[in-house]
C-alpha cells in the first residue's frame, strides 16, 4: 500500500507533468472579492510609502536641536493636519502644531507628543521632553519606495495584502479563476438533509463538508446530488462530473458488492493512479485523471472523506490555483499521553490540542471510529501517528493538522 507522502507525490507529479502548464487561467476581480484568492500578478508600489514625511503622533513638529534642554518654550507658527500641510519653514525656537498623518513642515525633524507639552498661549508651547531626530515621524519611502515589489504572484491574499492593494490603487486584482469542483455523494442509504431517514437510512453529510472544504481551498463547488449505488445512476452523474476541473465522489470505493465507483471511472476512461493509501481512516482513496479533469473517489465515512480531502485534494486545488505553498498545513506538538502505532498504516486520530508554555500539547480525543462526527466535533485537531511498530510515548513530538 502507498504511504501518504507517495500518494501526494503522485497527485502533484501528475498535475505537474501535464503537457500544458496545468494552472487555472486568471481573472480580474473587484478588490473586495480578492480576499483569500491566489494573487496572479506582481504588485509594485505606485508611490513612495509614506508619500511624504509624516507625523505618527499628535503634537508639535520641532527641530530636535531646539529641545535638547527642557523644559523650553517654542513659538507656534502654524498648524499641519492630515490632508492639509502647513506652508511654513520651522526656524530656530519655532514649532508647528501637527496631527497624526499630517506632512512634516520644512525645517522640522521630529515630533514631540502632545502629552509631553503644555500650551502656554495660542502662539507658544512649553516642551517638557527631549526628542531624537526622526522621532514621532515616518520619513517618505520608509515603508517602501515607488516601484518596489510589495506582493508577488502566487500569494494567498490576506488581510494586510488587501489593505496594501487598496493603498496602491488596485480597484481590480488579477487572481486565479476558481477550479470548478463537481461533488457527488453515493449511497442507497442516503437521504437529503431536509428529509427524515427511514429504517436503514442516514442523512447525507459528506456533500456539505466536502463543499465547505472545496470553498476553503479556493475552489468552486458544484453539487451534483446523490447517486444511487447502481451503474446507471453512477454513470449519469459521473459523466456530468467529468466535465469539471475536478470530480469528487464520496463513498462507493471500498470492497463492498455495491462499491461501483471505480468501475464507472474506468468505463469512462479515467486513468486510475492509485486506489489504496496506507492511512487510517481513508484507506480506499482513489485518484485518477482524464484529460484535464482530476478525479477522486473519497471513502464514504465522514471523517475518512475529510482526511483524504485534506491530504490529497486540497494540495491539488492549491497547485491548480498556482499557489506558492500547496503542502498540507502540518504543525508539531508534544504528546501528553502514549499512543499505540499501527505498523501497516499511518493513522489520523481526532485530538485535543492547546497552546501552553510556548508550545502545542496534544492528546487523542475519545471517538468511535471514522464515522463518528460527534467525537470529531469535540476535537480540534487530527493527530498524525506514523506507521511503525510500538508506541509513541508521552513527551514525544508528533505532527497534527489543526481543524479550524
Ligand atoms: P462507503 O464508502 O460507501 O462504503 O461508505 C462508508 C460509510 O460511510 C457508510 O457507513 C456510509 O453510510 C457512510 N456514508 C457514505 N456516504 C455518506 C454521506 N454522503 N454522508 C454521510 N455518510 C456517508
Ligand atoms: Mg456506499
XYZ file of C-alpha atoms and ligand atoms in Angstrom:
428
model
C 0.000 0.000 0.000
C 1.183 3.509 -0.769
C 2.254 5.728 2.101
C 0.508 9.109 2.279
C 3.578 11.030 1.054
C 3.925 8.808 -2.005
C 0.224 9.267 -2.822
C 0.614 13.019 -2.562
C 3.702 12.877 -4.795
C 1.706 11.005 -7.436
C -1.105 13.571 -7.316
C 1.269 16.506 -7.597
C 3.535 14.983 -10.240
C 0.501 14.125 -12.367
C -0.569 17.760 -12.260
C 2.978 18.975 -12.963
C 3.575 16.595 -15.863
C 0.580 17.645 -17.964
C 1.511 18.798 -21.454
C 0.364 22.313 -20.749
C 1.174 24.111 -17.533
C -1.952 22.910 -15.852
C -2.912 26.016 -13.976
C -6.168 27.828 -13.832
C -6.408 30.861 -16.095
C -6.504 34.244 -14.428
C -9.399 36.614 -13.976
C -9.745 40.158 -12.803
C -11.974 40.698 -9.767
C -13.028 43.748 -7.741
C -10.694 44.411 -4.812
C -13.103 43.228 -2.118
C -13.691 39.911 -3.878
C -9.953 39.210 -3.973
C -9.677 38.321 -0.256
C -8.279 34.777 0.207
C -7.889 34.329 -3.556
C -4.485 33.468 -5.062
C -2.800 36.567 -6.494
C -1.579 36.150 -10.081
C 0.259 39.393 -10.638
C 3.267 41.052 -9.050
C 2.250 44.272 -7.361
C 4.524 47.301 -7.198
C 4.276 50.493 -5.176
C 2.812 53.284 -7.296
C 4.297 55.908 -4.941
C 6.672 56.107 -2.015
C 5.089 54.870 1.182
C 4.509 57.031 3.043
C 4.388 59.539 0.155
C 5.719 62.380 2.354
C 7.491 62.754 5.705
C 4.582 62.153 8.014
C 3.780 62.668 11.695
C 2.885 59.496 13.581
C 1.977 61.368 16.750
C -0.301 64.273 17.578
C 1.863 67.061 18.960
C 4.387 69.619 17.754
C 6.832 69.447 14.879
C 10.160 70.789 16.166
C 13.864 70.913 15.426
C 15.340 68.280 17.758
C 18.307 70.566 18.363
C 15.934 73.180 19.879
C 14.693 70.840 22.612
C 17.984 69.405 23.831
C 17.459 71.008 27.205
C 13.931 71.011 28.581
C 11.638 72.492 29.588
C 11.832 75.063 26.839
C 9.221 77.257 25.228
C 8.769 77.430 21.432
C 6.740 79.768 19.234
C 3.887 78.070 17.310
C 3.919 79.342 13.732
C 1.347 77.118 12.059
C -0.805 74.009 12.056
C -0.335 70.901 9.895
C -3.215 68.481 9.830
C -3.882 65.282 7.880
C -4.817 66.329 4.368
C -3.601 69.918 4.755
C 0.050 70.633 5.466
C 1.388 73.912 6.829
C 3.170 76.201 4.394
C 5.820 77.262 6.887
C 9.524 76.743 7.484
C 10.423 75.981 11.092
C 13.317 78.111 12.250
C 15.237 78.194 15.494
C 12.919 78.453 18.521
C 9.837 77.684 16.427
C 7.461 74.769 16.062
C 4.255 73.787 14.284
C 1.217 72.095 15.731
C 0.786 68.768 13.958
C -1.631 65.830 13.870
C -1.042 62.154 13.125
C -0.855 61.582 9.364
C -0.035 65.214 8.574
C 3.000 66.249 6.492
C 6.032 67.389 8.435
C 6.676 71.079 7.716
C 10.014 72.128 6.236
C 12.740 72.751 8.786
C 11.320 70.358 11.412
C 12.959 66.991 12.040
C 10.978 65.473 14.936
C 7.538 65.463 16.542
C 7.024 65.877 20.283
C 3.914 64.098 21.549
C 1.204 66.420 22.808
C 1.304 64.516 26.125
C 4.830 65.892 26.675
C 3.881 69.514 26.096
C 1.959 72.248 27.819
C 0.184 75.001 25.910
C 1.247 78.357 27.330
C -0.692 80.605 24.955
C -2.298 80.346 21.493
C 1.141 81.026 19.987
C 3.535 79.292 22.379
C 4.040 75.871 23.890
C 6.302 74.501 26.599
C 8.146 71.312 25.607
C 8.783 69.070 28.603
C 10.652 66.195 26.997
C 13.513 65.945 24.538
C 13.149 64.090 21.243
C 15.707 62.488 18.984
C 15.874 63.456 15.336
C 13.241 61.483 13.344
C 11.288 60.581 16.465
C 7.496 60.783 16.119
C 7.583 60.666 12.340
C 7.987 58.358 9.388
C 10.223 59.520 6.540
C 8.976 59.444 2.969
C 9.533 55.966 1.482
C 10.420 54.409 4.870
C 8.000 51.515 4.257
C 8.546 51.138 0.510
C 9.779 53.133 -2.482
C 7.910 53.767 -5.695
C 8.480 50.766 -7.970
C 9.298 48.381 -5.105
C 7.620 44.984 -5.389
C 5.293 44.604 -2.440
C 3.317 41.474 -3.358
C 4.152 38.579 -5.642
C 2.168 36.231 -7.801
C 1.156 33.012 -6.016
C 0.406 34.575 -2.691
C -2.923 33.951 -0.962
C -4.361 37.407 -0.405
C -4.508 38.035 3.341
C -5.912 40.955 5.284
C -2.788 43.133 5.209
C -2.417 42.422 1.476
C -5.933 43.671 0.863
C -5.015 46.901 2.614
C -1.832 47.178 0.521
C -3.743 46.563 -2.700
C -6.172 49.321 -1.729
C -3.244 51.588 -0.835
C -1.647 51.077 -4.244
C -4.843 51.938 -6.075
C -5.779 48.445 -7.257
C -9.514 48.571 -7.822
C -9.270 45.287 -9.718
C -6.956 42.433 -8.854
C -5.716 39.587 -11.064
C -6.298 36.242 -9.365
C -6.635 32.595 -10.398
C -10.035 31.563 -11.631
C -11.555 29.093 -9.155
C -11.454 25.496 -10.356
C -14.959 24.072 -10.668
C -15.226 21.021 -8.487
C -18.115 18.607 -9.026
C -19.241 16.891 -5.823
C -21.230 13.656 -5.867
C -22.336 11.663 -2.818
C -23.114 7.995 -3.376
C -25.206 5.532 -1.420
C -28.619 3.900 -1.414
C -28.856 4.675 2.298
C -28.567 8.445 1.910
C -31.394 10.949 2.244
C -31.153 14.708 1.974
C -30.762 16.977 4.974
C -34.393 18.128 4.988
C -35.680 14.528 4.869
C -36.372 12.172 7.772
C -34.352 8.973 7.463
C -36.406 5.773 7.413
C -35.111 2.422 8.670
C -31.533 1.870 7.481
C -31.136 5.373 6.123
C -28.859 8.249 7.148
C -28.644 11.858 6.074
C -26.069 12.903 3.514
C -23.457 14.938 5.354
C -20.418 14.490 3.099
C -21.721 16.771 0.361
C -21.718 19.634 2.833
C -18.372 19.008 4.454
C -16.711 18.382 1.072
C -18.240 21.553 -0.409
C -17.015 23.570 2.568
C -13.524 22.115 2.151
C -13.581 22.924 -1.572
C -14.565 26.507 -0.835
C -11.908 26.859 1.851
C -9.241 25.529 -0.509
C -10.235 28.112 -3.128
C -12.406 26.036 -5.469
C -15.978 26.497 -6.570
C -18.107 23.504 -5.595
C -20.772 22.286 -7.993
C -23.283 19.995 -6.274
C -24.416 17.079 -8.387
C -26.512 15.462 -5.652
C -26.736 11.860 -4.552
C -26.016 8.967 -6.922
C -27.547 5.631 -6.004
C -25.411 2.508 -5.873
C -26.263 1.325 -9.380
C -24.323 1.615 -12.619
C -26.931 3.702 -14.461
C -27.200 6.413 -11.851
C -23.451 6.497 -11.235
C -22.750 6.704 -14.987
C -25.136 9.582 -15.459
C -23.737 11.652 -12.569
C -20.066 10.786 -13.110
C -20.389 11.656 -16.829
C -21.560 15.136 -15.838
C -18.920 15.355 -13.138
C -16.142 14.685 -15.645
C -16.942 17.976 -17.372
C -15.425 19.885 -14.430
C -11.850 20.689 -13.404
C -12.135 18.186 -10.576
C -14.609 15.485 -9.717
C -15.008 14.313 -6.129
C -17.157 11.294 -5.443
C -17.697 10.231 -1.849
C -18.493 6.644 -0.933
C -18.651 3.553 -3.089
C -14.908 2.936 -3.245
C -14.471 0.185 -0.636
C -14.579 -3.560 -1.224
C -18.368 -3.971 -0.926
C -20.519 -5.545 -3.623
C -22.165 -2.183 -4.330
C -18.970 -0.134 -4.405
C -19.051 0.587 -8.124
C -17.443 3.998 -8.406
C -14.024 2.808 -9.570
C -15.631 0.575 -12.205
C -17.529 3.538 -13.625
C -14.416 5.745 -13.549
C -12.628 3.078 -15.612
C -15.562 2.792 -18.060
C -15.230 6.492 -18.789
C -11.520 6.165 -19.481
C -10.262 7.639 -16.225
C -6.657 6.558 -15.714
C -6.516 5.385 -12.101
C -3.152 6.080 -10.481
C -3.899 4.702 -7.028
C -6.836 3.249 -5.182
C -5.392 2.473 -1.773
C -3.370 4.514 0.664
C -1.746 3.257 3.850
C -3.726 5.594 6.035
C -6.365 5.173 8.673
C -9.022 6.379 8.070
C -9.111 6.901 4.341
C -7.549 3.707 3.025
C -9.666 3.228 -0.141
C -8.907 6.712 -1.544
C -8.904 6.663 -5.367
C -7.075 9.118 -7.608
C -7.062 9.343 -11.360
C -7.382 11.734 -14.249
C -8.936 12.029 -17.661
C -7.824 14.825 -19.943
C -7.739 17.926 -17.808
C -10.106 16.592 -15.183
C -8.757 15.208 -11.929
C -10.842 12.553 -10.269
C -11.013 11.418 -6.658
C -13.028 8.674 -5.050
C -13.142 9.571 -1.376
C -14.084 6.878 1.146
C -17.643 7.464 2.409
C -17.119 7.577 6.137
C -17.376 11.259 7.000
C -14.002 11.542 8.686
C -12.256 9.478 6.009
C -13.654 11.864 3.414
C -12.352 14.902 5.286
C -8.912 13.442 5.861
C -8.487 12.263 2.264
C -9.577 15.689 1.041
C -7.109 17.448 3.262
C -4.206 15.201 2.321
C -4.686 14.949 -1.453
C -7.414 17.199 -2.846
C -6.554 20.454 -1.118
C -2.901 20.426 -2.264
C -4.050 19.735 -5.831
C -6.559 22.601 -5.791
C -3.811 24.903 -4.498
C -1.494 23.678 -7.263
C -4.129 24.430 -9.915
C -4.533 27.880 -8.398
C -0.762 28.300 -8.747
C -0.427 28.993 -5.035
C 3.152 29.262 -3.786
C 2.528 26.825 -0.935
C 0.499 23.710 -1.631
C 1.526 21.493 1.264
C -0.927 20.337 3.931
C -0.740 22.621 6.959
C 1.056 20.391 9.433
C 2.134 21.568 12.899
C 4.061 19.911 15.710
C 3.070 19.262 19.298
C 4.257 17.358 22.350
C 2.258 14.270 23.099
C 0.602 14.231 26.537
C -0.223 10.527 26.725
C 1.156 7.476 24.885
C -0.450 6.373 21.590
C -0.051 2.970 20.006
C 1.182 2.925 16.395
C -0.051 0.720 13.567
C 2.812 -0.862 11.567
C 0.575 -1.113 8.469
C -0.910 2.356 8.196
C -0.353 5.929 9.328
C -3.282 6.986 11.466
C -5.081 10.285 11.809
C -6.959 10.494 15.072
C -9.192 13.244 16.464
C -7.261 15.054 19.147
C -7.334 17.960 21.525
C -4.530 20.427 21.134
C -3.800 23.515 23.197
C -1.054 26.062 23.350
C 0.761 26.058 26.688
C 4.125 27.362 27.907
C 5.379 28.216 24.460
C 4.296 25.107 22.568
C 1.420 22.884 21.495
C 0.406 19.957 23.708
C -1.787 17.260 22.232
C -3.718 14.180 23.284
C -6.139 11.948 21.446
C -9.853 12.593 21.936
C -12.397 9.833 22.546
C -14.162 8.732 19.371
C -15.906 5.733 17.932
C -14.204 5.462 14.552
C -14.255 7.050 11.146
C -17.984 7.754 11.053
C -18.052 9.495 14.446
C -18.692 13.155 13.679
C -19.894 13.695 17.243
C -16.473 12.702 18.587
C -14.714 14.718 15.882
C -16.733 17.832 16.679
C -15.416 17.655 20.269
C -11.835 17.583 18.985
C -9.908 20.453 17.418
C -7.119 18.639 15.604
C -6.146 15.455 13.835
C -3.013 13.909 15.240
C -0.808 12.050 12.746
C 0.520 8.774 14.063
C 3.282 7.380 11.821
C 3.052 3.764 10.698
C 5.603 1.758 12.685
C 5.901 -0.783 15.459
C 5.394 0.154 19.095
C 4.122 3.176 20.890
C 4.673 6.907 20.774
C 5.458 7.951 24.328
C 4.274 10.980 26.262
C 6.631 13.885 25.643
C 7.486 12.824 22.072
C 6.899 15.247 19.215
C 4.034 14.446 16.864
C 2.580 16.151 13.845
C -1.003 17.306 13.656
C -3.478 19.112 11.444
C -5.407 21.917 13.032
C -9.122 21.761 12.268
C -10.450 25.271 12.109
P -18.878 3.606 1.593
O -17.544 4.211 1.386
O -19.843 3.915 0.501
O -18.762 2.144 1.867
O -19.461 4.255 2.897
C -18.836 4.062 4.141
C -19.718 4.596 5.257
O -19.893 5.984 5.084
C -21.100 4.005 5.281
O -21.482 3.804 6.637
C -21.955 5.073 4.643
O -23.285 5.024 5.068
C -21.267 6.347 5.071
N -21.501 7.392 4.084
C -21.297 7.267 2.760
N -21.618 8.407 2.124
C -22.038 9.287 3.085
C -22.507 10.608 3.062
N -22.630 11.283 1.904
N -22.842 11.200 4.220
C -22.714 10.516 5.386
N -22.276 9.258 5.479
C -21.948 8.620 4.343
Mg -21.710 3.309 -0.044
